[in-house]
Amino acid sequence: MLECIVTKFGGSSLANDEQFRKVRSILELEPTRRYLVPSAPGKRFGDDDKVTDLLYQCHSLAAGGKPFAEPFARIRDRYLSIAQGLHLKVDIAAKLDEVEQGIAGGKGKAWCASRGEYLCAILMADYLGWKFVDAADGIVFHEDGTLDDERTQEKLSAVLKDGQSAVVPGFYGAKENGEVCTFSRGGSDITGALVARAVNADVYENWTDVSGFLMADPRVIDGPAEISSITYKELRELSHMGASVLHEDAMFPVHKAGIPTNIRNTNKPYHPGTMISKNAPNEISVPTITGIAGHKGYSVISVEKNMMNSEVGFGRKVLQVLENYGVSFEHMPTGIDSMCVVVSSPALEPHRVEILREIEHLVEGSGSVSVSDNMSIIATVGRGMVHNCGTAARLFGAMSRARINVRMIDQGSSELSIIVGVNDSDFEATIHAIYHEFVG
Ligand code: ASP
């Protein structure tokens, strides 16, 4: 039996009083849901505002000496209407005044942005009758603004150790000197994962407005199948290539602690969503592929040099040039006297001339360097491929039948993914070919 579930609700799940009601009924369905991490209220309809965006706007107006009454009135309205709709007793108007004064008084950008989650958590704690625990008392940031993981684990488990049901606002924490810091956008997912680890939860439920992950981008494949179970490693490969539902940094704390994450849909509370776990245990049958994700816009730097394979350290020198300009590489297929380095084109662009000049210098007189752009990278990911013959044959067979030219192939030794590089103009056709081959 599950004993403790940590829930995180995203902005669209908290956009108005009706959404708050749905959240409470989800908690009532399962009494072991004992901790809740809210985002700030998000959009209620297509072109509505997210409270966090309004707060950033207020801060930047105030910092420029301009009035911010108009966007702040919209923020005030959002919280007052939730409080009124739910007949809450908490004096949220007074809290809103404090926030307004803080912004006017020159509080920093992170403090201003964090108030969205802070106010939302105060409302939610009052609505549920749960304890409010300020994230500034449990989530610790280093002086340089990065998370202090160890101190966070220590402090957060200490503030939650009484076991009382609690609401902990997402997205922010504080340095040891009390200065508020935020994660990057979407960072409430990270707070949820840190709370799950601190209380040693059985499951971390991340409630949003979709029923989990899809096997492919719905903008490319019409109505792609849902992924019911995925491992953290597979998800990492897919999210790196652009499949996004969860903040990338939210996976590490729970993955390390062996806590599964369940992506759920607030608007379809009985849908099981996607379960992300370390090993996807107890599987009766594993699909060959779990998902496909890809990106356009890569450049391939090809370097040829006579006797490259016998020159110790040549590869390092090439990569050193990229490192010096802060460009990270994605893939590096090599031949005997040649190597290719695949980088994102927007990352290469600002230093393209200098990087090429320096690599040319390394091969002077005995080789050549060239770049070709407009390459897409597509990753086909699946734990079902491991030790399974024929997956690559099927994948390349499908591509060849669709008359797609493969410009690059990379399969890691983990056998968890097959990565292909194709022309940007073949991006959609490649995803179609692979999807229909494996999923139908
Ligand atoms: N409210 C913040 C944002 O809009 C954090 C979050 O929602 O996770 O990015």
PDB file of N, CA and C and ligand atoms in Angstrom, residues 8-11 38-41 50-53 56 113 116-117 170-171 184-189, ligand 1:
ATOM      1  N   LYS A   8       2.381  17.757  -7.053  1.00  0.00           N
ATOM      2  CA  LYS A   8       2.702  19.099  -7.542  1.00  0.00           C
ATOM      3  C   LYS A   8       1.641  19.454  -8.574  1.00  0.00           C
ATOM      4  N   PHE A   9       1.062  20.627  -8.450  1.00  0.00           N
ATOM      5  CA  PHE A   9       0.050  21.051  -9.421  1.00  0.00           C
ATOM      6  C   PHE A   9       0.569  22.249 -10.212  1.00  0.00           C
ATOM      7  N   GLY A  10       0.466  22.161 -11.525  1.00  0.00           N
ATOM      8  CA  GLY A  10       0.950  23.228 -12.398  1.00  0.00           C
ATOM      9  C   GLY A  10      -0.024  24.397 -12.463  1.00  0.00           C
ATOM     10  N   GLY A  11       0.396  25.466 -13.132  1.00  0.00           N
ATOM     11  CA  GLY A  11      -0.374  26.714 -13.167  1.00  0.00           C
ATOM     12  C   GLY A  11      -1.776  26.575 -13.730  1.00  0.00           C
ATOM     13  N   PRO A  38       2.347  23.882  -5.120  1.00  0.00           N
ATOM     14  CA  PRO A  38       1.648  24.571  -6.205  1.00  0.00           C
ATOM     15  C   PRO A  38       2.568  25.477  -7.018  1.00  0.00           C
ATOM     16  N   SER A  39       2.254  25.620  -8.317  1.00  0.00           N
ATOM     17  CA  SER A  39       2.820  26.701  -9.126  1.00  0.00           C
ATOM     18  C   SER A  39       1.997  27.947  -8.843  1.00  0.00           C
ATOM     19  N   ALA A  40       2.254  28.996  -9.602  1.00  0.00           N
ATOM     20  CA  ALA A  40       1.404  30.188  -9.534  1.00  0.00           C
ATOM     21  C   ALA A  40       0.251  29.999 -10.517  1.00  0.00           C
ATOM     22  N   PRO A  41      -0.903  30.656 -10.281  1.00  0.00           N
ATOM     23  CA  PRO A  41      -2.018  30.501 -11.226  1.00  0.00           C
ATOM     24  C   PRO A  41      -1.599  30.799 -12.665  1.00  0.00           C
ATOM     25  N   LYS A  50      -0.300  34.582 -17.346  1.00  0.00           N
ATOM     26  CA  LYS A  50       0.184  33.760 -16.234  1.00  0.00           C
ATOM     27  C   LYS A  50       0.604  34.745 -15.150  1.00  0.00           C
ATOM     28  N   VAL A  51       0.249  34.443 -13.912  1.00  0.00           N
ATOM     29  CA  VAL A  51       0.592  35.379 -12.832  1.00  0.00           C
ATOM     30  C   VAL A  51       2.105  35.640 -12.797  1.00  0.00           C
ATOM     31  N   THR A  52       2.923  34.605 -13.033  1.00  0.00           N
ATOM     32  CA  THR A  52       4.380  34.806 -12.981  1.00  0.00           C
ATOM     33  C   THR A  52       4.823  35.847 -14.009  1.00  0.00           C
ATOM     34  N   ASP A  53       4.236  35.790 -15.211  1.00  0.00           N
ATOM     35  CA  ASP A  53       4.606  36.784 -16.232  1.00  0.00           C
ATOM     36  C   ASP A  53       4.225  38.197 -15.775  1.00  0.00           C
ATOM     37  N   TYR A  56       6.775  39.413 -13.249  1.00  0.00           N
ATOM     38  CA  TYR A  56       8.015  39.873 -13.894  1.00  0.00           C
ATOM     39  C   TYR A  56       7.806  41.262 -14.508  1.00  0.00           C
ATOM     40  N   ALA A 113       9.009  37.556  -8.505  1.00  0.00           N
ATOM     41  CA  ALA A 113       8.452  36.426  -9.270  1.00  0.00           C
ATOM     42  C   ALA A 113       7.946  35.331  -8.341  1.00  0.00           C
ATOM     43  N   GLY A 116       4.136  34.714  -6.721  1.00  0.00           N
ATOM     44  CA  GLY A 116       3.025  34.023  -7.374  1.00  0.00           C
ATOM     45  C   GLY A 116       2.743  32.700  -6.681  1.00  0.00           C
ATOM     46  N   GLU A 117       3.796  31.928  -6.438  1.00  0.00           N
ATOM     47  CA  GLU A 117       3.667  30.627  -5.776  1.00  0.00           C
ATOM     48  C   GLU A 117       3.339  30.820  -4.294  1.00  0.00           C
ATOM     49  N   GLY A 170       6.045  26.259  -4.854  1.00  0.00           N
ATOM     50  CA  GLY A 170       7.093  25.844  -5.778  1.00  0.00           C
ATOM     51  C   GLY A 170       7.959  27.001  -6.216  1.00  0.00           C
ATOM     52  N   PHE A 171       8.981  26.693  -7.032  1.00  0.00           N
ATOM     53  CA  PHE A 171       9.735  27.660  -7.833  1.00  0.00           C
ATOM     54  C   PHE A 171      10.846  28.416  -7.103  1.00  0.00           C
ATOM     55  N   SER A 184      14.849  28.133 -12.784  1.00  0.00           N
ATOM     56  CA  SER A 184      14.444  28.665 -14.083  1.00  0.00           C
ATOM     57  C   SER A 184      12.950  28.390 -14.266  1.00  0.00           C
ATOM     58  N   ARG A 185      12.372  28.959 -15.323  1.00  0.00           N
ATOM     59  CA  ARG A 185      10.928  28.847 -15.535  1.00  0.00           C
ATOM     60  C   ARG A 185      10.469  27.387 -15.507  1.00  0.00           C
ATOM     61  N   GLY A 186       9.301  27.175 -14.940  1.00  0.00           N
ATOM     62  CA  GLY A 186       8.795  25.809 -14.819  1.00  0.00           C
ATOM     63  C   GLY A 186       9.392  25.074 -13.619  1.00  0.00           C
ATOM     64  N   GLY A 187      10.108  25.819 -12.779  1.00  0.00           N
ATOM     65  CA  GLY A 187      10.893  25.197 -11.711  1.00  0.00           C
ATOM     66  C   GLY A 187      10.105  24.622 -10.543  1.00  0.00           C
ATOM     67  N   SER A 188       8.781  24.816 -10.511  1.00  0.00           N
ATOM     68  CA  SER A 188       8.020  24.190  -9.417  1.00  0.00           C
ATOM     69  C   SER A 188       8.119  22.674  -9.497  1.00  0.00           C
ATOM     70  N   ASP A 189       8.359  22.156 -10.691  1.00  0.00           N
ATOM     71  CA  ASP A 189       8.579  20.704 -10.842  1.00  0.00           C
ATOM     72  C   ASP A 189       9.771  20.255  -9.989  1.00  0.00           C
TER      73      ASP A 189
HETATM   74  N1  ASP B   1       5.416  29.905 -12.060  1.00  0.00           N
HETATM   75  C1  ASP B   1       6.708  29.604 -12.591  1.00  0.00           C
HETATM   76  C2  ASP B   1       6.707  29.726 -14.103  1.00  0.00           C
HETATM   77  O1  ASP B   1       5.725  30.161 -14.692  1.00  0.00           O
HETATM   78  C3  ASP B   1       7.204  28.271 -12.124  1.00  0.00           C
HETATM   79  C4  ASP B   1       6.322  27.114 -12.478  1.00  0.00           C
HETATM   80  O2  ASP B   1       5.181  27.276 -12.856  1.00  0.00           O
HETATM   81  O3  ASP B   1       6.790  25.984 -12.364  1.00  0.00           O
HETATM   82  O4  ASP B   1       7.681  29.414 -14.721  1.00  0.00           O
END
